[in-house]
PDB file of N, CA and C in Angstrom:
ATOM      1  N   UNK A   1      52.063  80.105 120.277  1.00  0.00           N
ATOM      2  CA  UNK A   1      53.459  79.961 120.555  1.00  0.00           C
ATOM      3  C   UNK A   1      53.894  78.599 120.022  1.00  0.00           C
ATOM      4  N   UNK A   2      55.101  78.554 119.546  1.00  0.00           N
ATOM      5  CA  UNK A   2      55.674  77.280 119.118  1.00  0.00           C
ATOM      6  C   UNK A   2      57.133  77.254 119.516  1.00  0.00           C
ATOM      7  N   UNK A   3      57.667  76.054 119.623  1.00  0.00           N
ATOM      8  CA  UNK A   3      59.060  75.934 120.005  1.00  0.00           C
ATOM      9  C   UNK A   3      59.483  74.483 120.084  1.00  0.00           C
ATOM     10  N   UNK A   4      60.527  74.228 120.860  1.00  0.00           N
ATOM     11  CA  UNK A   4      61.055  72.883 121.030  1.00  0.00           C
ATOM     12  C   UNK A   4      61.297  72.611 122.511  1.00  0.00           C
ATOM     13  N   UNK A   5      61.063  71.360 122.889  1.00  0.00           N
ATOM     14  CA  UNK A   5      61.342  70.883 124.236  1.00  0.00           C
ATOM     15  C   UNK A   5      62.440  69.844 124.105  1.00  0.00           C
ATOM     16  N   UNK A   6      63.481  69.948 124.927  1.00  0.00           N
ATOM     17  CA  UNK A   6      64.566  68.971 124.915  1.00  0.00           C
ATOM     18  C   UNK A   6      64.425  68.102 126.156  1.00  0.00           C
ATOM     19  N   UNK A   7      64.342  66.794 125.962  1.00  0.00           N
ATOM     20  CA  UNK A   7      64.155  65.867 127.077  1.00  0.00           C
ATOM     21  C   UNK A   7      65.463  65.657 127.837  1.00  0.00           C
ATOM     22  N   UNK A   8      65.359  64.976 128.964  1.00  0.00           N
ATOM     23  CA  UNK A   8      66.538  64.646 129.759  1.00  0.00           C
ATOM     24  C   UNK A   8      67.524  63.793 128.971  1.00  0.00           C
ATOM     25  N   UNK A   9      67.031  63.067 127.968  1.00  0.00           N
ATOM     26  CA  UNK A   9      67.870  62.170 127.180  1.00  0.00           C
ATOM     27  C   UNK A   9      68.348  62.811 125.880  1.00  0.00           C
ATOM     28  N   UNK A  10      68.039  64.099 125.686  1.00  0.00           N
ATOM     29  CA  UNK A  10      68.520  64.820 124.520  1.00  0.00           C
ATOM     30  C   UNK A  10      67.609  64.788 123.310  1.00  0.00           C
ATOM     31  N   UNK A  11      66.486  64.072 123.390  1.00  0.00           N
ATOM     32  CA  UNK A  11      65.532  64.046 122.276  1.00  0.00           C
ATOM     33  C   UNK A  11      64.807  65.393 122.217  1.00  0.00           C
ATOM     34  N   UNK A  12      64.633  65.925 121.015  1.00  0.00           N
ATOM     35  CA  UNK A  12      63.969  67.212 120.827  1.00  0.00           C
ATOM     36  C   UNK A  12      62.588  67.002 120.237  1.00  0.00           C
ATOM     37  N   UNK A  13      61.581  67.573 120.899  1.00  0.00           N
ATOM     38  CA  UNK A  13      60.202  67.486 120.429  1.00  0.00           C
ATOM     39  C   UNK A  13      59.719  68.893 120.096  1.00  0.00           C
ATOM     40  N   UNK A  14      59.086  69.042 118.960  1.00  0.00           N
ATOM     41  CA  UNK A  14      58.501  70.328 118.582  1.00  0.00           C
ATOM     42  C   UNK A  14      57.113  70.446 119.196  1.00  0.00           C
ATOM     43  N   UNK A  15      56.728  71.666 119.576  1.00  0.00           N
ATOM     44  CA  UNK A  15      55.398  71.857 120.147  1.00  0.00           C
ATOM     45  C   UNK A  15      54.750  73.120 119.596  1.00  0.00           C
ATOM     46  N   UNK A  16      53.423  73.143 119.670  1.00  0.00           N
ATOM     47  CA  UNK A  16      52.614  74.311 119.328  1.00  0.00           C
ATOM     48  C   UNK A  16      51.551  74.442 120.411  1.00  0.00           C
ATOM     49  N   UNK A  17      51.470  75.595 121.055  1.00  0.00           N
ATOM     50  CA  UNK A  17      50.402  75.862 122.014  1.00  0.00           C
ATOM     51  C   UNK A  17      49.181  76.280 121.205  1.00  0.00           C
ATOM     52  N   UNK A  18      48.100  75.511 121.331  1.00  0.00           N
ATOM     53  CA  UNK A  18      46.890  75.777 120.549  1.00  0.00           C
ATOM     54  C   UNK A  18      46.005  76.825 121.191  1.00  0.00           C
ATOM     55  N   UNK A  19      45.826  76.737 122.503  1.00  0.00           N
ATOM     56  CA  UNK A  19      44.985  77.733 123.176  1.00  0.00           C
ATOM     57  C   UNK A  19      45.342  77.810 124.651  1.00  0.00           C
ATOM     58  N   UNK A  20      45.108  78.977 125.214  1.00  0.00           N
ATOM     59  CA  UNK A  20      45.349  79.239 126.625  1.00  0.00           C
ATOM     60  C   UNK A  20      44.146  80.005 127.159  1.00  0.00           C
ATOM     61  N   UNK A  21      43.603  79.537 128.279  1.00  0.00           N
ATOM     62  CA  UNK A  21      42.532  80.246 128.966  1.00  0.00           C
ATOM     63  C   UNK A  21      43.067  80.566 130.361  1.00  0.00           C
ATOM     64  N   UNK A  22      43.618  81.760 130.512  1.00  0.00           N
ATOM     65  CA  UNK A  22      44.252  82.134 131.777  1.00  0.00           C
ATOM     66  C   UNK A  22      43.249  82.142 132.924  1.00  0.00           C
ATOM     67  N   UNK A  23      42.049  82.645 132.664  1.00  0.00           N
ATOM     68  CA  UNK A  23      41.041  82.733 133.722  1.00  0.00           C
ATOM     69  C   UNK A  23      40.676  81.351 134.262  1.00  0.00           C
ATOM     70  N   UNK A  24      40.544  80.375 133.370  1.00  0.00           N
ATOM     71  CA  UNK A  24      40.191  79.010 133.787  1.00  0.00           C
ATOM     72  C   UNK A  24      41.414  78.140 134.067  1.00  0.00           C
ATOM     73  N   UNK A  25      42.607  78.713 133.885  1.00  0.00           N
ATOM     74  CA  UNK A  25      43.869  78.008 134.116  1.00  0.00           C
ATOM     75  C   UNK A  25      43.940  76.718 133.300  1.00  0.00           C
ATOM     76  N   UNK A  26      43.705  76.857 131.993  1.00  0.00           N
ATOM     77  CA  UNK A  26      43.736  75.719 131.075  1.00  0.00           C
ATOM     78  C   UNK A  26      44.598  76.067 129.869  1.00  0.00           C
ATOM     79  N   UNK A  27      45.274  75.061 129.337  1.00  0.00           N
ATOM     80  CA  UNK A  27      45.990  75.254 128.083  1.00  0.00           C
ATOM     81  C   UNK A  27      46.073  73.922 127.348  1.00  0.00           C
ATOM     82  N   UNK A  28      46.112  74.028 126.022  1.00  0.00           N
ATOM     83  CA  UNK A  28      46.205  72.852 125.163  1.00  0.00           C
ATOM     84  C   UNK A  28      47.382  73.056 124.226  1.00  0.00           C
ATOM     85  N   UNK A  29      48.155  71.985 124.043  1.00  0.00           N
ATOM     86  CA  UNK A  29      49.295  72.065 123.139  1.00  0.00           C
ATOM     87  C   UNK A  29      49.480  70.743 122.426  1.00  0.00           C
ATOM     88  N   UNK A  30      50.098  70.808 121.257  1.00  0.00           N
ATOM     89  CA  UNK A  30      50.439  69.629 120.466  1.00  0.00           C
ATOM     90  C   UNK A  30      51.946  69.450 120.506  1.00  0.00           C
ATOM     91  N   UNK A  31      52.362  68.197 120.568  1.00  0.00           N
ATOM     92  CA  UNK A  31      53.786  67.871 120.608  1.00  0.00           C
ATOM     93  C   UNK A  31      54.070  66.850 119.513  1.00  0.00           C
ATOM     94  N   UNK A  32      55.199  67.017 118.841  1.00  0.00           N
ATOM     95  CA  UNK A  32      55.601  66.064 117.801  1.00  0.00           C
ATOM     96  C   UNK A  32      57.051  65.682 118.040  1.00  0.00           C
ATOM     97  N   UNK A  33      57.275  64.380 118.135  1.00  0.00           N
ATOM     98  CA  UNK A  33      58.621  63.832 118.254  1.00  0.00           C
ATOM     99  C   UNK A  33      58.763  62.819 117.128  1.00  0.00           C
ATOM    100  N   UNK A  34      59.443  63.232 116.057  1.00  0.00           N
ATOM    101  CA  UNK A  34      59.513  62.377 114.864  1.00  0.00           C
ATOM    102  C   UNK A  34      58.116  62.169 114.304  1.00  0.00           C
ATOM    103  N   UNK A  35      57.725  60.909 114.093  1.00  0.00           N
ATOM    104  CA  UNK A  35      56.401  60.638 113.523  1.00  0.00           C
ATOM    105  C   UNK A  35      55.281  60.624 114.572  1.00  0.00           C
ATOM    106  N   UNK A  36      55.627  60.758 115.844  1.00  0.00           N
ATOM    107  CA  UNK A  36      54.638  60.647 116.923  1.00  0.00           C
ATOM    108  C   UNK A  36      54.057  62.024 117.239  1.00  0.00           C
ATOM    109  N   UNK A  37      52.722  62.111 117.236  1.00  0.00           N
ATOM    110  CA  UNK A  37      52.003  63.345 117.555  1.00  0.00           C
ATOM    111  C   UNK A  37      51.125  63.100 118.772  1.00  0.00           C
ATOM    112  N   UNK A  38      51.099  64.052 119.696  1.00  0.00           N
ATOM    113  CA  UNK A  38      50.206  63.979 120.859  1.00  0.00           C
ATOM    114  C   UNK A  38      49.583  65.352 121.074  1.00  0.00           C
ATOM    115  N   UNK A  39      48.376  65.349 121.621  1.00  0.00           N
ATOM    116  CA  UNK A  39      47.708  66.588 122.034  1.00  0.00           C
ATOM    117  C   UNK A  39      47.510  66.488 123.538  1.00  0.00           C
ATOM    118  N   UNK A  40      47.904  67.534 124.267  1.00  0.00           N
ATOM    119  CA  UNK A  40      47.861  67.541 125.727  1.00  0.00           C
ATOM    120  C   UNK A  40      47.037  68.728 126.211  1.00  0.00           C
ATOM    121  N   UNK A  41      46.131  68.463 127.132  1.00  0.00           N
ATOM    122  CA  UNK A  41      45.323  69.543 127.719  1.00  0.00           C
ATOM    123  C   UNK A  41      45.540  69.532 129.231  1.00  0.00           C
ATOM    124  N   UNK A  42      45.994  70.661 129.753  1.00  0.00           N
ATOM    125  CA  UNK A  42      46.282  70.808 131.177  1.00  0.00           C
ATOM    126  C   UNK A  42      45.255  71.737 131.824  1.00  0.00           C
ATOM    127  N   UNK A  43      44.938  71.441 133.080  1.00  0.00           N
ATOM    128  CA  UNK A  43      44.096  72.322 133.888  1.00  0.00           C
ATOM    129  C   UNK A  43      44.680  72.365 135.290  1.00  0.00           C
ATOM    130  N   UNK A  44      44.633  73.522 135.924  1.00  0.00           N
ATOM    131  CA  UNK A  44      45.090  73.679 137.299  1.00  0.00           C
ATOM    132  C   UNK A  44      43.930  74.228 138.110  1.00  0.00           C
ATOM    133  N   UNK A  45      43.619  73.545 139.224  1.00  0.00           N
ATOM    134  CA  UNK A  45      42.512  73.944 140.084  1.00  0.00           C
ATOM    135  C   UNK A  45      43.056  74.350 141.446  1.00  0.00           C
ATOM    136  N   UNK A  46      42.775  75.587 141.874  1.00  0.00           N
ATOM    137  CA  UNK A  46      43.225  76.005 143.206  1.00  0.00           C
ATOM    138  C   UNK A  46      42.463  75.242 144.285  1.00  0.00           C
ATOM    139  N   UNK A  47      43.151  74.953 145.365  1.00  0.00           N
ATOM    140  CA  UNK A  47      42.565  74.289 146.524  1.00  0.00           C
ATOM    141  C   UNK A  47      42.735  75.199 147.728  1.00  0.00           C
ATOM    142  N   UNK A  48      42.148  74.828 148.851  1.00  0.00           N
ATOM    143  CA  UNK A  48      42.311  75.622 150.069  1.00  0.00           C
ATOM    144  C   UNK A  48      43.796  75.783 150.396  1.00  0.00           C
ATOM    145  N   UNK A  49      44.549  74.710 150.190  1.00  0.00           N
ATOM    146  CA  UNK A  49      46.001  74.747 150.362  1.00  0.00           C
ATOM    147  C   UNK A  49      46.606  74.133 149.109  1.00  0.00           C
ATOM    148  N   UNK A  50      47.349  74.907 148.339  1.00  0.00           N
ATOM    149  CA  UNK A  50      47.987  74.397 147.129  1.00  0.00           C
ATOM    150  C   UNK A  50      47.054  74.354 145.936  1.00  0.00           C
ATOM    151  N   UNK A  51      47.283  73.392 145.050  1.00  0.00           N
ATOM    152  CA  UNK A  51      46.473  73.248 143.852  1.00  0.00           C
ATOM    153  C   UNK A  51      46.544  71.808 143.356  1.00  0.00           C
ATOM    154  N   UNK A  52      45.640  71.486 142.437  1.00  0.00           N
ATOM    155  CA  UNK A  52      45.568  70.162 141.817  1.00  0.00           C
ATOM    156  C   UNK A  52      45.580  70.375 140.318  1.00  0.00           C
ATOM    157  N   UNK A  53      46.208  69.474 139.582  1.00  0.00           N
ATOM    158  CA  UNK A  53      46.256  69.602 138.137  1.00  0.00           C
ATOM    159  C   UNK A  53      45.738  68.337 137.468  1.00  0.00           C
ATOM    160  N   UNK A  54      45.212  68.509 136.257  1.00  0.00           N
ATOM    161  CA  UNK A  54      44.800  67.364 135.452  1.00  0.00           C
ATOM    162  C   UNK A  54      45.502  67.446 134.101  1.00  0.00           C
ATOM    163  N   UNK A  55      45.605  66.301 133.468  1.00  0.00           N
ATOM    164  CA  UNK A  55      46.182  66.215 132.137  1.00  0.00           C
ATOM    165  C   UNK A  55      45.359  65.216 131.338  1.00  0.00           C
ATOM    166  N   UNK A  56      44.883  65.645 130.180  1.00  0.00           N
ATOM    167  CA  UNK A  56      44.237  64.743 129.230  1.00  0.00           C
ATOM    168  C   UNK A  56      45.141  64.675 128.016  1.00  0.00           C
ATOM    169  N   UNK A  57      45.442  63.473 127.589  1.00  0.00           N
ATOM    170  CA  UNK A  57      46.370  63.307 126.483  1.00  0.00           C
ATOM    171  C   UNK A  57      45.748  62.432 125.402  1.00  0.00           C
ATOM    172  N   UNK A  58      45.985  62.808 124.152  1.00  0.00           N
ATOM    173  CA  UNK A  58      45.532  62.047 122.994  1.00  0.00           C
ATOM    174  C   UNK A  58      46.754  61.717 122.154  1.00  0.00           C
ATOM    175  N   UNK A  59      46.828  60.489 121.678  1.00  0.00           N
ATOM    176  CA  UNK A  59      47.930  60.078 120.835  1.00  0.00           C
ATOM    177  C   UNK A  59      48.043  58.576 120.809  1.00  0.00           C
ATOM    178  N   UNK A  60      49.098  58.056 120.202  1.00  0.00           N
ATOM    179  CA  UNK A  60      49.299  56.616 120.156  1.00  0.00           C
ATOM    180  C   UNK A  60      49.468  56.041 121.565  1.00  0.00           C
ATOM    181  N   UNK A  61      48.850  54.899 121.821  1.00  0.00           N
ATOM    182  CA  UNK A  61      48.858  54.298 123.160  1.00  0.00           C
ATOM    183  C   UNK A  61      50.275  54.096 123.703  1.00  0.00           C
ATOM    184  N   UNK A  62      51.183  53.631 122.886  1.00  0.00           N
ATOM    185  CA  UNK A  62      52.547  53.391 123.347  1.00  0.00           C
ATOM    186  C   UNK A  62      53.233  54.697 123.765  1.00  0.00           C
ATOM    187  N   UNK A  63      53.030  55.747 122.992  1.00  0.00           N
ATOM    188  CA  UNK A  63      53.625  57.048 123.324  1.00  0.00           C
ATOM    189  C   UNK A  63      53.015  57.598 124.613  1.00  0.00           C
ATOM    190  N   UNK A  64      51.700  57.444 124.778  1.00  0.00           N
ATOM    191  CA  UNK A  64      51.044  57.925 125.992  1.00  0.00           C
ATOM    192  C   UNK A  64      51.540  57.169 127.218  1.00  0.00           C
ATOM    193  N   UNK A  65      51.711  55.862 127.087  1.00  0.00           N
ATOM    194  CA  UNK A  65      52.211  55.059 128.204  1.00  0.00           C
ATOM    195  C   UNK A  65      53.631  55.484 128.576  1.00  0.00           C
ATOM    196  N   UNK A  66      54.456  55.746 127.582  1.00  0.00           N
ATOM    197  CA  UNK A  66      55.833  56.178 127.839  1.00  0.00           C
ATOM    198  C   UNK A  66      55.873  57.561 128.482  1.00  0.00           C
ATOM    199  N   UNK A  67      54.936  58.422 128.123  1.00  0.00           N
ATOM    200  CA  UNK A  67      54.924  59.799 128.609  1.00  0.00           C
ATOM    201  C   UNK A  67      54.308  59.926 130.001  1.00  0.00           C
ATOM    202  N   UNK A  68      53.478  58.989 130.406  1.00  0.00           N
ATOM    203  CA  UNK A  68      52.707  59.108 131.646  1.00  0.00           C
ATOM    204  C   UNK A  68      53.582  59.358 132.872  1.00  0.00           C
ATOM    205  N   UNK A  69      54.639  58.598 133.046  1.00  0.00           N
ATOM    206  CA  UNK A  69      55.503  58.773 134.219  1.00  0.00           C
ATOM    207  C   UNK A  69      56.216  60.113 134.224  1.00  0.00           C
ATOM    208  N   UNK A  70      56.710  60.518 133.073  1.00  0.00           N
ATOM    209  CA  UNK A  70      57.382  61.809 132.968  1.00  0.00           C
ATOM    210  C   UNK A  70      56.400  62.949 133.252  1.00  0.00           C
ATOM    211  N   UNK A  71      55.193  62.843 132.727  1.00  0.00           N
ATOM    212  CA  UNK A  71      54.181  63.883 132.955  1.00  0.00           C
ATOM    213  C   UNK A  71      53.822  63.978 134.431  1.00  0.00           C
ATOM    214  N   UNK A  72      53.647  62.844 135.080  1.00  0.00           N
ATOM    215  CA  UNK A  72      53.314  62.850 136.516  1.00  0.00           C
ATOM    216  C   UNK A  72      54.419  63.531 137.320  1.00  0.00           C
ATOM    217  N   UNK A  73      55.668  63.223 137.005  1.00  0.00           N
ATOM    218  CA  UNK A  73      56.798  63.832 137.705  1.00  0.00           C
ATOM    219  C   UNK A  73      56.834  65.343 137.461  1.00  0.00           C
ATOM    220  N   UNK A  74      56.696  65.754 136.187  1.00  0.00           N
ATOM    221  CA  UNK A  74      56.776  67.177 135.844  1.00  0.00           C
ATOM    222  C   UNK A  74      55.628  67.966 136.458  1.00  0.00           C
ATOM    223  N   UNK A  75      54.410  67.435 136.375  1.00  0.00           N
ATOM    224  CA  UNK A  75      53.265  68.146 136.937  1.00  0.00           C
ATOM    225  C   UNK A  75      53.356  68.198 138.456  1.00  0.00           C
ATOM    226  N   UNK A  76      53.920  67.170 139.055  1.00  0.00           N
ATOM    227  CA  UNK A  76      54.112  67.174 140.501  1.00  0.00           C
ATOM    228  C   UNK A  76      55.052  68.270 140.953  1.00  0.00           C
ATOM    229  N   UNK A  77      55.965  68.652 140.091  1.00  0.00           N
ATOM    230  CA  UNK A  77      56.870  69.754 140.416  1.00  0.00           C
ATOM    231  C   UNK A  77      56.186  71.108 140.300  1.00  0.00           C
ATOM    232  N   UNK A  78      55.130  71.188 139.499  1.00  0.00           N
ATOM    233  CA  UNK A  78      54.417  72.467 139.314  1.00  0.00           C
ATOM    234  C   UNK A  78      53.445  72.751 140.454  1.00  0.00           C
ATOM    235  N   UNK A  79      52.811  71.700 140.956  1.00  0.00           N
ATOM    236  CA  UNK A  79      51.807  71.881 142.009  1.00  0.00           C
ATOM    237  C   UNK A  79      52.118  70.932 143.161  1.00  0.00           C
ATOM    238  N   UNK A  80      51.849  71.394 144.336  1.00  0.00           N
ATOM    239  CA  UNK A  80      52.096  70.578 145.536  1.00  0.00           C
ATOM    240  C   UNK A  80      50.876  70.655 146.432  1.00  0.00           C
ATOM    241  N   UNK A  81      50.661  69.594 147.182  1.00  0.00           N
ATOM    242  CA  UNK A  81      49.537  69.594 148.146  1.00  0.00           C
ATOM    243  C   UNK A  81      49.960  70.241 149.442  1.00  0.00           C
TER     244      UNK A  81
END
């Protein structure tokens, strides 16, 4: 799958989903915003109550630092304790 994500500030980033493992609840995707490229791998682990998620990100350090807060907020909306 490929498409575009529009940020809260109107910036558009193109993405490509590289792989999805539904059974293991994992997916990897690449995102490009202008010259900046990142690869993101998500995993969701069920818990007795709710679930926990992880994110591994590869890319330029400055872009990763800028994305960290937004990712934490977005992932927090997907899973709750």
